[in-house]
mmCIF file of C-alpha atoms and ligand atoms in Angstrom:
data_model
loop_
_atom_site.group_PDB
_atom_site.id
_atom_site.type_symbol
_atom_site.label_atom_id
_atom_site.label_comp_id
_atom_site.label_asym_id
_atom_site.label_seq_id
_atom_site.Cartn_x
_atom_site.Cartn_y
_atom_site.Cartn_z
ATOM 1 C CA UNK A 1 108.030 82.638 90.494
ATOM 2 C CA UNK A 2 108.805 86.144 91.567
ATOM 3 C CA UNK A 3 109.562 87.466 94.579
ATOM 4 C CA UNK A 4 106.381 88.720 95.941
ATOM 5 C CA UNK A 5 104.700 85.251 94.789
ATOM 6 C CA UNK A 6 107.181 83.651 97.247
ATOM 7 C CA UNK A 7 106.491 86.138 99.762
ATOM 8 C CA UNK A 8 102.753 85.478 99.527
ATOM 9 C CA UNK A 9 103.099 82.048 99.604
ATOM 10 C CA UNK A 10 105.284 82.327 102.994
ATOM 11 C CA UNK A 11 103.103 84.591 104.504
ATOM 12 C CA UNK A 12 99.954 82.655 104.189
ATOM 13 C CA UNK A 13 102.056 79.379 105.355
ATOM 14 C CA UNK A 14 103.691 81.936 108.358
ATOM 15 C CA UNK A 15 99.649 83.088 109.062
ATOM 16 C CA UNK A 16 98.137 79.289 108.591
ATOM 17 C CA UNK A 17 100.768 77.876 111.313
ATOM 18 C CA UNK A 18 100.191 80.258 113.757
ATOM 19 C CA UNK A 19 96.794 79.717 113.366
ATOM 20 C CA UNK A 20 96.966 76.094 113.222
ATOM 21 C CA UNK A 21 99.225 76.882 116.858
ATOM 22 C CA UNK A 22 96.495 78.198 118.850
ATOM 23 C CA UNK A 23 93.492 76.243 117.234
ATOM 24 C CA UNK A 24 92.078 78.616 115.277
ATOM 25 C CA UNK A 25 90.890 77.890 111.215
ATOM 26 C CA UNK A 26 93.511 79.592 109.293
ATOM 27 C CA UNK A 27 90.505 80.450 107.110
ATOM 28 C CA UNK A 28 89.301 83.064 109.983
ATOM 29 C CA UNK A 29 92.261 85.166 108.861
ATOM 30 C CA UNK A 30 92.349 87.878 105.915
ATOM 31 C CA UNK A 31 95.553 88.692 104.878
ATOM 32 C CA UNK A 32 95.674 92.396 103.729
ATOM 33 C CA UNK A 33 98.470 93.319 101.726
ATOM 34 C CA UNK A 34 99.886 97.041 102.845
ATOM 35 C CA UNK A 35 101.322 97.935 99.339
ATOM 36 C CA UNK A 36 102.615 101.526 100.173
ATOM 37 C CA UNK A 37 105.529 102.932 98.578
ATOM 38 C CA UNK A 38 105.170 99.955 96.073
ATOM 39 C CA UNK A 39 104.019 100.330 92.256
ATOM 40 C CA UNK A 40 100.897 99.520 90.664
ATOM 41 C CA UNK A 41 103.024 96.744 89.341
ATOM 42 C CA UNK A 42 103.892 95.688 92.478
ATOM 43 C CA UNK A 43 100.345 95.159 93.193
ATOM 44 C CA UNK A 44 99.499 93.327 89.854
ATOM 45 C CA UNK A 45 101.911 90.529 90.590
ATOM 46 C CA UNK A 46 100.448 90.007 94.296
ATOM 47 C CA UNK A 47 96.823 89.912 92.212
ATOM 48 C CA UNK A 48 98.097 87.770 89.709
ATOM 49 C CA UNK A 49 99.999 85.757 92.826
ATOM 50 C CA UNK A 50 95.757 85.571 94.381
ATOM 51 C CA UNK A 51 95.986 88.558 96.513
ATOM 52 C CA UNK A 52 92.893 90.580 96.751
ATOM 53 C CA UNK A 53 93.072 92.756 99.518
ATOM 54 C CA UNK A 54 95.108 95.791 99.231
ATOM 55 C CA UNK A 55 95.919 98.672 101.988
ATOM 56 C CA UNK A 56 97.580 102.198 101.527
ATOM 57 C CA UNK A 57 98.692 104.877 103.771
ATOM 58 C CA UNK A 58 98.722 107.609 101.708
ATOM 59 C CA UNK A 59 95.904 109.036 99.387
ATOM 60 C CA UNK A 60 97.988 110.941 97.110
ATOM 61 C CA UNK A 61 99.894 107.874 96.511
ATOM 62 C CA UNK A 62 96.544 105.672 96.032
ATOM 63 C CA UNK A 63 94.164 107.433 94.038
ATOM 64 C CA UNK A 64 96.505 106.815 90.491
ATOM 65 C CA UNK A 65 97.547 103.465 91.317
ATOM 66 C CA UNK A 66 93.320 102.475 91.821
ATOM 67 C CA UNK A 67 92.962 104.355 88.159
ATOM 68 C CA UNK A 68 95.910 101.980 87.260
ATOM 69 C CA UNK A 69 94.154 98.394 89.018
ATOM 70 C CA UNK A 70 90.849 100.020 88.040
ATOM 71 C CA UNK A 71 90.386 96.555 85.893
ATOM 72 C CA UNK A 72 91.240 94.077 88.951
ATOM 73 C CA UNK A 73 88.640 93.617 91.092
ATOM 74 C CA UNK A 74 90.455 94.624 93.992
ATOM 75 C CA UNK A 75 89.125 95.490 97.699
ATOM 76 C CA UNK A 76 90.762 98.698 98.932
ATOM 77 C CA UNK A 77 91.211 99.221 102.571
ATOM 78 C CA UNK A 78 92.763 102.531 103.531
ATOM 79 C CA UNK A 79 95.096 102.446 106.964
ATOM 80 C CA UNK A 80 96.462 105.906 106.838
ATOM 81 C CA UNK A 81 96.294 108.929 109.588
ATOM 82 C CA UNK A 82 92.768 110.729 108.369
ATOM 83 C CA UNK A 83 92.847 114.514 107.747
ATOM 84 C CA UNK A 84 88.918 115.859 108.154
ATOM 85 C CA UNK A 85 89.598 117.467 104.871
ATOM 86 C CA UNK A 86 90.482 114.394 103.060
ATOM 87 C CA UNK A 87 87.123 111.747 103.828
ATOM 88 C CA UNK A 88 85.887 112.373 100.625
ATOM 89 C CA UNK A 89 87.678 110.613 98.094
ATOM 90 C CA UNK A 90 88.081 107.626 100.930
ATOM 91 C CA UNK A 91 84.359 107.409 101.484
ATOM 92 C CA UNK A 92 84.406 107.240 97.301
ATOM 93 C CA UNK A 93 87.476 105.081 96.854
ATOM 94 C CA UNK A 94 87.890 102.621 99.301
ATOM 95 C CA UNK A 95 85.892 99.405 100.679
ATOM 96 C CA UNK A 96 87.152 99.383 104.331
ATOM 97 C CA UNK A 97 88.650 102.201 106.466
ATOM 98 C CA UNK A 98 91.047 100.988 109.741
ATOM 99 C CA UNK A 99 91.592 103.666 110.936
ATOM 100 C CA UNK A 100 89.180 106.065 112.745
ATOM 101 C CA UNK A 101 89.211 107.671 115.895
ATOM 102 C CA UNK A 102 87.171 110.401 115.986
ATOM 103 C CA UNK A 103 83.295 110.936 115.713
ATOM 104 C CA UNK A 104 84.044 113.756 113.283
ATOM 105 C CA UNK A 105 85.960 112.026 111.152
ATOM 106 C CA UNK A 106 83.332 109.167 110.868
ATOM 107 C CA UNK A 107 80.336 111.561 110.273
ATOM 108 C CA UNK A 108 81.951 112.855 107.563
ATOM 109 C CA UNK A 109 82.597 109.521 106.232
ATOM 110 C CA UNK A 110 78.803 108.204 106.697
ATOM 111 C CA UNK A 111 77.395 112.068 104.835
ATOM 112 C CA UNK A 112 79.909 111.468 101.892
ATOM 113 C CA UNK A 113 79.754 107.634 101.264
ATOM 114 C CA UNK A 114 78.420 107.604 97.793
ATOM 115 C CA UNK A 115 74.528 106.261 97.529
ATOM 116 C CA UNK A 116 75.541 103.710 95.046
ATOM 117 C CA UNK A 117 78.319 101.849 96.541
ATOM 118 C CA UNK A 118 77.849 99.485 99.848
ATOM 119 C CA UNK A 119 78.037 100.865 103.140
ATOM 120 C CA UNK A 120 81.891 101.917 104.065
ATOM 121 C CA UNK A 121 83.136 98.667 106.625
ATOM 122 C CA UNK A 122 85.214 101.085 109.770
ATOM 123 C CA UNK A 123 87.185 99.733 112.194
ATOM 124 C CA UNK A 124 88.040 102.316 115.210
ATOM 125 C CA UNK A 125 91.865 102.574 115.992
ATOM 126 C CA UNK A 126 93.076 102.007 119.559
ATOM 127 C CA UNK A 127 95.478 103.225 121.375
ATOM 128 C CA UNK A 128 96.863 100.270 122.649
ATOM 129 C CA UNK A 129 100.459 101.935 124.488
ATOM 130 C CA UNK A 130 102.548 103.773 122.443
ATOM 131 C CA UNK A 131 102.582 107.232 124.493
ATOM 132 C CA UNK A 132 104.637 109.115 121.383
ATOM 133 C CA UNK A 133 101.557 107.850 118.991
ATOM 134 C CA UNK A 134 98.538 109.813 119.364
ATOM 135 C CA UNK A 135 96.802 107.610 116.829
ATOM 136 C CA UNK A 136 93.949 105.572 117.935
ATOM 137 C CA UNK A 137 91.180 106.301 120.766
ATOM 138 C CA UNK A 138 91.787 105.365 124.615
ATOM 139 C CA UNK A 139 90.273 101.937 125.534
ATOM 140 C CA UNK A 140 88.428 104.044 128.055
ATOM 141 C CA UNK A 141 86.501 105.985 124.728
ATOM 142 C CA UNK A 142 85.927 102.773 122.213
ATOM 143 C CA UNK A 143 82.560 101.990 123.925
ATOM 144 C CA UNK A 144 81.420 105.309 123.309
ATOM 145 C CA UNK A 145 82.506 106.092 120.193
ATOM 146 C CA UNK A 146 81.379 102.817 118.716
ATOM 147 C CA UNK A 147 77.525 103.598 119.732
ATOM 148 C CA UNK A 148 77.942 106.677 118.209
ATOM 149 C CA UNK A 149 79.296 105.345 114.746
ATOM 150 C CA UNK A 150 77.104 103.019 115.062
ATOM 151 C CA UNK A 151 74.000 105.179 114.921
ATOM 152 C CA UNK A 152 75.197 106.747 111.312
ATOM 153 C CA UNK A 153 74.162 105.656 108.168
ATOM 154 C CA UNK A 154 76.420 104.021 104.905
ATOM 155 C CA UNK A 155 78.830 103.340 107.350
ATOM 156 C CA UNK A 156 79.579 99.157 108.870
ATOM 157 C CA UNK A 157 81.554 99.070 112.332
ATOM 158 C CA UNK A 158 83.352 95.988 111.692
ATOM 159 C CA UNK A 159 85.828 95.724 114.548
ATOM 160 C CA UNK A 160 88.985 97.408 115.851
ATOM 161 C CA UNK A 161 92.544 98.135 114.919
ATOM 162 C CA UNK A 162 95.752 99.008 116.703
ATOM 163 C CA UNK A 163 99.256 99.593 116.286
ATOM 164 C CA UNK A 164 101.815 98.880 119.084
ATOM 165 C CA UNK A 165 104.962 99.509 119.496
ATOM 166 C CA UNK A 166 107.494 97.739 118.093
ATOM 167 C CA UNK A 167 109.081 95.116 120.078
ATOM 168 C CA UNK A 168 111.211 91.596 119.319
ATOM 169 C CA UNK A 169 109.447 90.010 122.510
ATOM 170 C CA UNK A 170 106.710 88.269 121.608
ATOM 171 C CA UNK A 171 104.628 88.267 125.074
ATOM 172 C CA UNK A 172 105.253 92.212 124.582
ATOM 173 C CA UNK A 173 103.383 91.871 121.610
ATOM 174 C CA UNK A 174 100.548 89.667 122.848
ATOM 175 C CA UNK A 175 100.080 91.869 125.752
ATOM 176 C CA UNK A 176 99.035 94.739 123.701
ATOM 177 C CA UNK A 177 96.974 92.731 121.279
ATOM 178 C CA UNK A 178 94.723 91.631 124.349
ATOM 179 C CA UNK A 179 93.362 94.370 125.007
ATOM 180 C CA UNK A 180 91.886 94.610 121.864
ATOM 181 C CA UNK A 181 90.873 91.421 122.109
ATOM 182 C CA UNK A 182 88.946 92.264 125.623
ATOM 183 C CA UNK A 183 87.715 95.418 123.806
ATOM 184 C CA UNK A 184 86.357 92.796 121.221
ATOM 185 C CA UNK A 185 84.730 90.981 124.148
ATOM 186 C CA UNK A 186 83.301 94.035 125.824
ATOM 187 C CA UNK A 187 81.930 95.356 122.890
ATOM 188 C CA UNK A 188 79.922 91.670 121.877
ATOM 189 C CA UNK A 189 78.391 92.174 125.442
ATOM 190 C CA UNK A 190 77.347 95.383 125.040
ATOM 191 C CA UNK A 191 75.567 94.087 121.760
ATOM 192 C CA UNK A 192 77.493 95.202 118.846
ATOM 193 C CA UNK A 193 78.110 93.005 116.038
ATOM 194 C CA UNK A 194 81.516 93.139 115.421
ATOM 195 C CA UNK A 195 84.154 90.345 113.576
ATOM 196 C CA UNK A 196 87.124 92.104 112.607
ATOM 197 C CA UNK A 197 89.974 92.425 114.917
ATOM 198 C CA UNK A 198 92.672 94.241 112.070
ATOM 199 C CA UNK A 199 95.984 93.817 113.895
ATOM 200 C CA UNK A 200 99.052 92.229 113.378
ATOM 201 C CA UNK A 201 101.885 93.115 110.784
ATOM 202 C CA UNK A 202 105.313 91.979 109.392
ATOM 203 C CA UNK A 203 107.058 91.512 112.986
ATOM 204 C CA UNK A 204 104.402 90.445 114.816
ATOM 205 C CA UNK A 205 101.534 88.662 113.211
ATOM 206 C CA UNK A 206 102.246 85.424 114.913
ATOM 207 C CA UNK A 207 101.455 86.965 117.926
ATOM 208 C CA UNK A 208 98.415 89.051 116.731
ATOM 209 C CA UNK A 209 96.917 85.706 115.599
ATOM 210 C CA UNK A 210 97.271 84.169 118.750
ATOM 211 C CA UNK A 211 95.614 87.196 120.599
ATOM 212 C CA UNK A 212 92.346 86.689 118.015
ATOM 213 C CA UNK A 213 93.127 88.640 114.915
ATOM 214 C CA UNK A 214 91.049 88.082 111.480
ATOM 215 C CA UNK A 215 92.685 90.822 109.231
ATOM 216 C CA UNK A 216 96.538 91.075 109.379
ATOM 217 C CA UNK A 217 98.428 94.015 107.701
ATOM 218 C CA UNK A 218 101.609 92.935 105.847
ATOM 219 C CA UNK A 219 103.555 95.186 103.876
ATOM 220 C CA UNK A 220 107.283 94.535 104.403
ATOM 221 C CA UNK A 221 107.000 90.633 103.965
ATOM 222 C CA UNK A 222 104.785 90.641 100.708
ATOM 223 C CA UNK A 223 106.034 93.491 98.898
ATOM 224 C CA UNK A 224 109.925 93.577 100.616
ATOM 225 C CA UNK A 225 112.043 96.291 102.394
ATOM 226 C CA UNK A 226 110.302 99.675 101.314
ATOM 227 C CA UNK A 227 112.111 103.174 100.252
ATOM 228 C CA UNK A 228 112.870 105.455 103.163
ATOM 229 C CA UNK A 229 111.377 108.500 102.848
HETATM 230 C C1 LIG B 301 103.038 100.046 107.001
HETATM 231 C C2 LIG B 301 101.912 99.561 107.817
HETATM 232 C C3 LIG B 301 101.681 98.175 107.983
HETATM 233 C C4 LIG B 301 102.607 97.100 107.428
HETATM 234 O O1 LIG B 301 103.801 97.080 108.125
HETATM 235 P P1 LIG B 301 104.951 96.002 107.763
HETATM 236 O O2 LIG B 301 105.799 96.023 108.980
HETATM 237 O O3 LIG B 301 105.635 96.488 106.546
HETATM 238 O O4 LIG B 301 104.281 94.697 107.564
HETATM 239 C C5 LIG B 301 100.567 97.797 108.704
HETATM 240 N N1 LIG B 301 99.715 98.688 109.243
HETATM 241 C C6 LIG B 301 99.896 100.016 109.109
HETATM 242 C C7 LIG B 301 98.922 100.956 109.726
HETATM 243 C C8 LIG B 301 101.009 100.495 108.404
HETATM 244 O O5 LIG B 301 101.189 101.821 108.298
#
Protein backbone atom coordinates (compact mmCIF):
# COMPACT_ATOMS: atom_id res chain seq x y z
CA UNK A 1 0.00 0.00 0.00
CA UNK A 2 1.34 3.46 -0.51
CA UNK A 3 1.47 6.15 1.53
CA UNK A 4 -1.50 8.16 0.70
CA UNK A 5 -3.63 4.75 0.76
CA UNK A 6 -2.57 4.58 4.45
CA UNK A 7 -3.28 8.07 4.96
CA UNK A 8 -6.79 7.66 3.57
CA UNK A 9 -7.45 4.80 5.39
CA UNK A 10 -6.42 6.73 8.80
CA UNK A 11 -8.25 9.59 8.02
CA UNK A 12 -11.55 8.03 7.41
CA UNK A 13 -10.90 5.77 10.73
CA UNK A 14 -9.63 9.43 12.53
CA UNK A 15 -13.21 11.06 10.89
CA UNK A 16 -15.49 7.73 11.71
CA UNK A 17 -14.31 7.84 15.57
CA UNK A 18 -14.93 11.21 16.12
CA UNK A 19 -18.06 10.78 14.69
CA UNK A 20 -18.85 7.66 16.36
CA UNK A 21 -17.69 10.14 19.75
CA UNK A 22 -20.43 12.51 19.57
CA UNK A 23 -23.21 10.21 18.01
CA UNK A 24 -23.24 11.23 14.79
CA UNK A 25 -23.28 8.49 11.47
CA UNK A 26 -19.83 8.69 10.23
CA UNK A 27 -21.66 8.43 6.90
CA UNK A 28 -22.92 12.26 7.41
CA UNK A 29 -19.30 13.20 6.74
CA UNK A 30 -17.57 13.87 3.19
CA UNK A 31 -14.11 13.76 3.30
CA UNK A 32 -12.63 16.22 0.70
CA UNK A 33 -9.21 15.71 -0.17
CA UNK A 34 -7.24 19.33 -0.48
CA UNK A 35 -4.61 18.07 -3.06
CA UNK A 36 -2.69 21.44 -3.59
CA UNK A 37 0.84 21.54 -4.31
CA UNK A 38 0.46 17.72 -5.01
CA UNK A 39 0.68 16.04 -8.63
CA UNK A 40 -1.90 14.71 -10.76
CA UNK A 41 -0.32 11.52 -9.62
CA UNK A 42 -0.78 12.28 -6.31
CA UNK A 43 -4.38 12.48 -6.95
CA UNK A 44 -4.63 9.19 -9.03
CA UNK A 45 -3.43 7.08 -6.15
CA UNK A 46 -6.04 8.76 -3.60
CA UNK A 47 -8.73 7.80 -6.66
CA UNK A 48 -7.39 4.56 -7.08
CA UNK A 49 -7.17 4.44 -2.92
CA UNK A 50 -11.56 5.43 -3.34
CA UNK A 51 -11.19 9.07 -3.00
CA UNK A 52 -13.52 11.11 -5.03
CA UNK A 53 -13.61 14.42 -3.82
CA UNK A 54 -10.82 16.66 -4.66
CA UNK A 55 -10.14 20.51 -3.54
CA UNK A 56 -7.51 23.09 -4.89
CA UNK A 57 -6.45 26.47 -3.96
CA UNK A 58 -5.03 27.63 -6.85
CA UNK A 59 -6.50 27.76 -10.49
CA UNK A 60 -3.37 27.97 -12.32
CA UNK A 61 -2.30 24.95 -10.56
CA UNK A 62 -5.81 23.08 -11.25
CA UNK A 63 -6.88 23.64 -14.61
CA UNK A 64 -3.83 21.03 -16.14
CA UNK A 65 -4.06 18.60 -13.48
CA UNK A 66 -8.34 18.34 -14.34
CA UNK A 67 -7.02 17.95 -18.24
CA UNK A 68 -4.72 15.27 -16.61
CA UNK A 69 -7.84 13.35 -14.26
CA UNK A 70 -10.11 14.41 -17.13
CA UNK A 71 -10.83 10.38 -17.36
CA UNK A 72 -11.67 9.91 -13.45
CA UNK A 73 -14.82 10.87 -12.61
CA UNK A 74 -13.78 13.16 -10.09
CA UNK A 75 -15.89 15.99 -8.14
CA UNK A 76 -13.89 19.23 -8.03
CA UNK A 77 -14.45 21.61 -5.25
CA UNK A 78 -12.42 24.80 -5.44
CA UNK A 79 -11.37 26.43 -1.77
CA UNK A 80 -9.14 29.16 -2.95
CA UNK A 81 -9.30 33.19 -2.31
CA UNK A 82 -11.64 34.28 -5.54
CA UNK A 83 -10.33 37.10 -7.79
CA UNK A 84 -13.67 38.73 -9.71
CA UNK A 85 -11.60 38.24 -12.76
CA UNK A 86 -11.08 34.62 -12.36
CA UNK A 87 -15.11 33.06 -11.87
CA UNK A 88 -15.08 31.93 -15.17
CA UNK A 89 -13.16 28.96 -15.59
CA UNK A 90 -14.48 27.97 -11.79
CA UNK A 91 -18.10 28.35 -12.77
CA UNK A 92 -16.83 25.93 -15.94
CA UNK A 93 -14.49 23.67 -14.02
CA UNK A 94 -15.54 22.91 -10.77
CA UNK A 95 -18.67 21.11 -8.98
CA UNK A 96 -18.65 22.99 -5.61
CA UNK A 97 -17.16 26.40 -4.66
CA UNK A 98 -16.31 27.00 -0.56
CA UNK A 99 -15.45 29.85 -0.67
CA UNK A 100 -17.54 33.01 -1.37
CA UNK A 101 -18.03 36.07 0.34
CA UNK A 102 -19.17 38.54 -1.71
CA UNK A 103 -22.47 39.11 -3.75
CA UNK A 104 -20.26 40.10 -6.68
CA UNK A 105 -18.34 37.36 -6.75
CA UNK A 106 -21.43 35.00 -6.69
CA UNK A 107 -23.32 36.89 -9.50
CA UNK A 108 -20.66 36.38 -11.58
CA UNK A 109 -20.58 32.82 -10.77
CA UNK A 110 -24.55 32.24 -11.33
CA UNK A 111 -24.19 34.56 -15.19
CA UNK A 112 -21.17 32.28 -16.18
CA UNK A 113 -22.17 28.74 -14.92
CA UNK A 114 -22.33 26.93 -18.16
CA UNK A 115 -26.16 25.93 -19.31
CA UNK A 116 -25.18 22.38 -19.63
CA UNK A 117 -23.62 21.44 -16.45
CA UNK A 118 -25.72 21.29 -12.94
CA UNK A 119 -26.18 24.22 -10.94
CA UNK A 120 -22.66 25.34 -9.15
CA UNK A 121 -23.21 23.92 -5.11
CA UNK A 122 -21.61 27.51 -2.95
CA UNK A 123 -20.93 27.56 0.38
CA UNK A 124 -20.37 31.30 1.86
CA UNK A 125 -17.05 31.67 3.91
CA UNK A 126 -17.20 33.05 7.46
CA UNK A 127 -15.23 34.89 9.27
CA UNK A 128 -15.17 33.01 12.23
CA UNK A 129 -12.00 35.15 14.34
CA UNK A 130 -8.97 35.43 12.72
CA UNK A 131 -8.61 39.43 12.70
CA UNK A 132 -5.27 39.17 10.21
CA UNK A 133 -7.69 37.03 7.69
CA UNK A 134 -10.01 39.09 5.82
CA UNK A 135 -11.42 35.99 4.18
CA UNK A 136 -14.92 35.09 4.85
CA UNK A 137 -18.11 37.43 5.59
CA UNK A 138 -19.00 38.70 9.29
CA UNK A 139 -21.60 36.43 11.02
CA UNK A 140 -23.48 39.70 11.24
CA UNK A 141 -23.68 39.65 6.94
CA UNK A 142 -24.31 35.63 6.26
CA UNK A 143 -28.12 36.15 6.60
CA UNK A 144 -28.06 38.67 4.08
CA UNK A 145 -25.89 37.55 1.72
CA UNK A 146 -27.37 34.09 1.66
CA UNK A 147 -30.98 35.56 0.52
CA UNK A 148 -29.28 37.28 -1.96
CA UNK A 149 -27.35 34.19 -3.49
CA UNK A 150 -30.09 32.57 -3.03
CA UNK A 151 -32.28 34.52 -5.42
CA UNK A 152 -29.65 33.78 -8.50
CA UNK A 153 -29.93 31.23 -10.86
CA UNK A 154 -27.32 27.94 -11.72
CA UNK A 155 -26.06 28.53 -8.50
CA UNK A 156 -27.00 25.80 -5.03
CA UNK A 157 -26.29 27.47 -1.48
CA UNK A 158 -25.30 24.42 0.21
CA UNK A 159 -24.00 25.58 3.57
CA UNK A 160 -21.05 27.47 5.07
CA UNK A 161 -17.33 27.32 5.45
CA UNK A 162 -14.71 28.80 7.73
CA UNK A 163 -11.23 28.82 8.55
CA UNK A 164 -9.95 29.56 12.12
CA UNK A 165 -7.04 30.09 13.42
CA UNK A 166 -4.79 27.67 14.19
CA UNK A 167 -4.68 26.45 17.63
CA UNK A 168 -3.47 22.94 19.57
CA UNK A 169 -6.50 23.47 22.10
CA UNK A 170 -9.19 21.72 21.11
CA UNK A 171 -12.15 23.74 22.97
CA UNK A 172 -10.34 26.73 20.97
CA UNK A 173 -11.23 24.96 18.05
CA UNK A 174 -14.80 23.99 18.91
CA UNK A 175 -15.51 27.45 19.94
CA UNK A 176 -15.04 28.80 16.56
CA UNK A 177 -16.73 25.95 14.78
CA UNK A 178 -20.03 26.86 16.78
CA UNK A 179 -20.71 29.60 15.45
CA UNK A 180 -21.03 28.20 12.28
CA UNK A 181 -22.90 25.74 13.57
CA UNK A 182 -25.51 28.49 15.13
CA UNK A 183 -25.20 30.22 11.72
CA UNK A 184 -26.37 26.72 10.39
CA UNK A 185 -29.25 26.91 12.87
CA UNK A 186 -30.22 30.47 12.15
CA UNK A 187 -30.21 30.08 8.68
CA UNK A 188 -32.74 26.59 8.82
CA UNK A 189 -35.09 29.05 10.74
CA UNK A 190 -35.03 31.59 8.48
CA UNK A 191 -36.01 28.85 5.81
CA UNK A 192 -33.05 28.06 3.79
CA UNK A 193 -32.23 24.65 2.89
CA UNK A 194 -28.90 24.19 3.73
CA UNK A 195 -26.71 20.67 4.68
CA UNK A 196 -23.22 21.40 4.30
CA UNK A 197 -21.24 22.73 7.11
CA UNK A 198 -17.41 22.51 5.12
CA UNK A 199 -15.07 22.92 8.09
CA UNK A 200 -12.55 21.09 9.69
CA UNK A 201 -8.93 20.22 8.39
CA UNK A 202 -5.70 18.28 9.24
CA UNK A 203 -5.34 19.72 12.97
CA UNK A 204 -8.61 20.01 13.83
CA UNK A 205 -11.22 17.84 12.26
CA UNK A 206 -11.99 16.01 15.41
CA UNK A 207 -13.21 18.99 16.71
CA UNK A 208 -15.04 20.30 13.55
CA UNK A 209 -16.98 16.99 13.65
CA UNK A 210 -18.05 17.39 16.98
CA UNK A 211 -19.29 21.05 16.32
CA UNK A 212 -21.61 19.45 13.21
CA UNK A 213 -19.41 19.34 10.18
CA UNK A 214 -20.41 17.15 6.92
CA UNK A 215 -17.47 18.11 4.53
CA UNK A 216 -13.94 18.13 6.09
CA UNK A 217 -10.89 19.54 4.15
CA UNK A 218 -7.72 17.41 4.51
CA UNK A 219 -4.72 18.08 2.69
CA UNK A 220 -1.67 17.56 4.93
CA UNK A 221 -2.87 14.08 6.32
CA UNK A 222 -3.88 12.47 2.87
CA UNK A 223 -1.40 13.79 0.61
CA UNK A 224 1.64 14.52 3.50
CA UNK A 225 3.77 17.61 4.46
CA UNK A 226 3.45 19.97 1.31
CA UNK A 227 6.39 22.19 -0.45
CA UNK A 228 6.81 25.63 1.06
CA UNK A 229 6.39 28.11 -1.24
C1 LIG B 1 -4.81 23.88 2.62
C2 LIG B 1 -6.22 24.00 3.03
C3 LIG B 1 -6.86 22.95 3.72
C4 LIG B 1 -6.15 21.68 4.18
O1 LIG B 1 -5.28 21.96 5.22
P1 LIG B 1 -4.42 20.78 5.91
O2 LIG B 1 -4.01 21.40 7.20
O3 LIG B 1 -3.29 20.48 5.01
O4 LIG B 1 -5.33 19.63 6.10
C5 LIG B 1 -8.20 23.10 4.01
N1 LIG B 1 -8.90 24.20 3.67
C6 LIG B 1 -8.33 25.22 3.01
C7 LIG B 1 -9.15 26.41 2.65
C8 LIG B 1 -6.97 25.16 2.68
O5 LIG B 1 -6.40 26.20 2.04
Amino acid sequence: MTNITNNLQSVRKRMATAANACGRDPAELTLVAVSKKNSAQAVREAWQAGQRDFAENFLQEALPKQVELAQLPLTWHFIGRIQSNKTRPIAEHFQWVHTVDRFKIAQRLSQQRPADLPPLNLCIQVNVGDRDNKAGVEPAEVVELARQISALPRLVLRGLMCMPPESDDIDTQRGYFRILGQLRQLLLQHGFQIDTLSMGMSGDLEAAVAEGATMLRIGTAVFGQRQAT
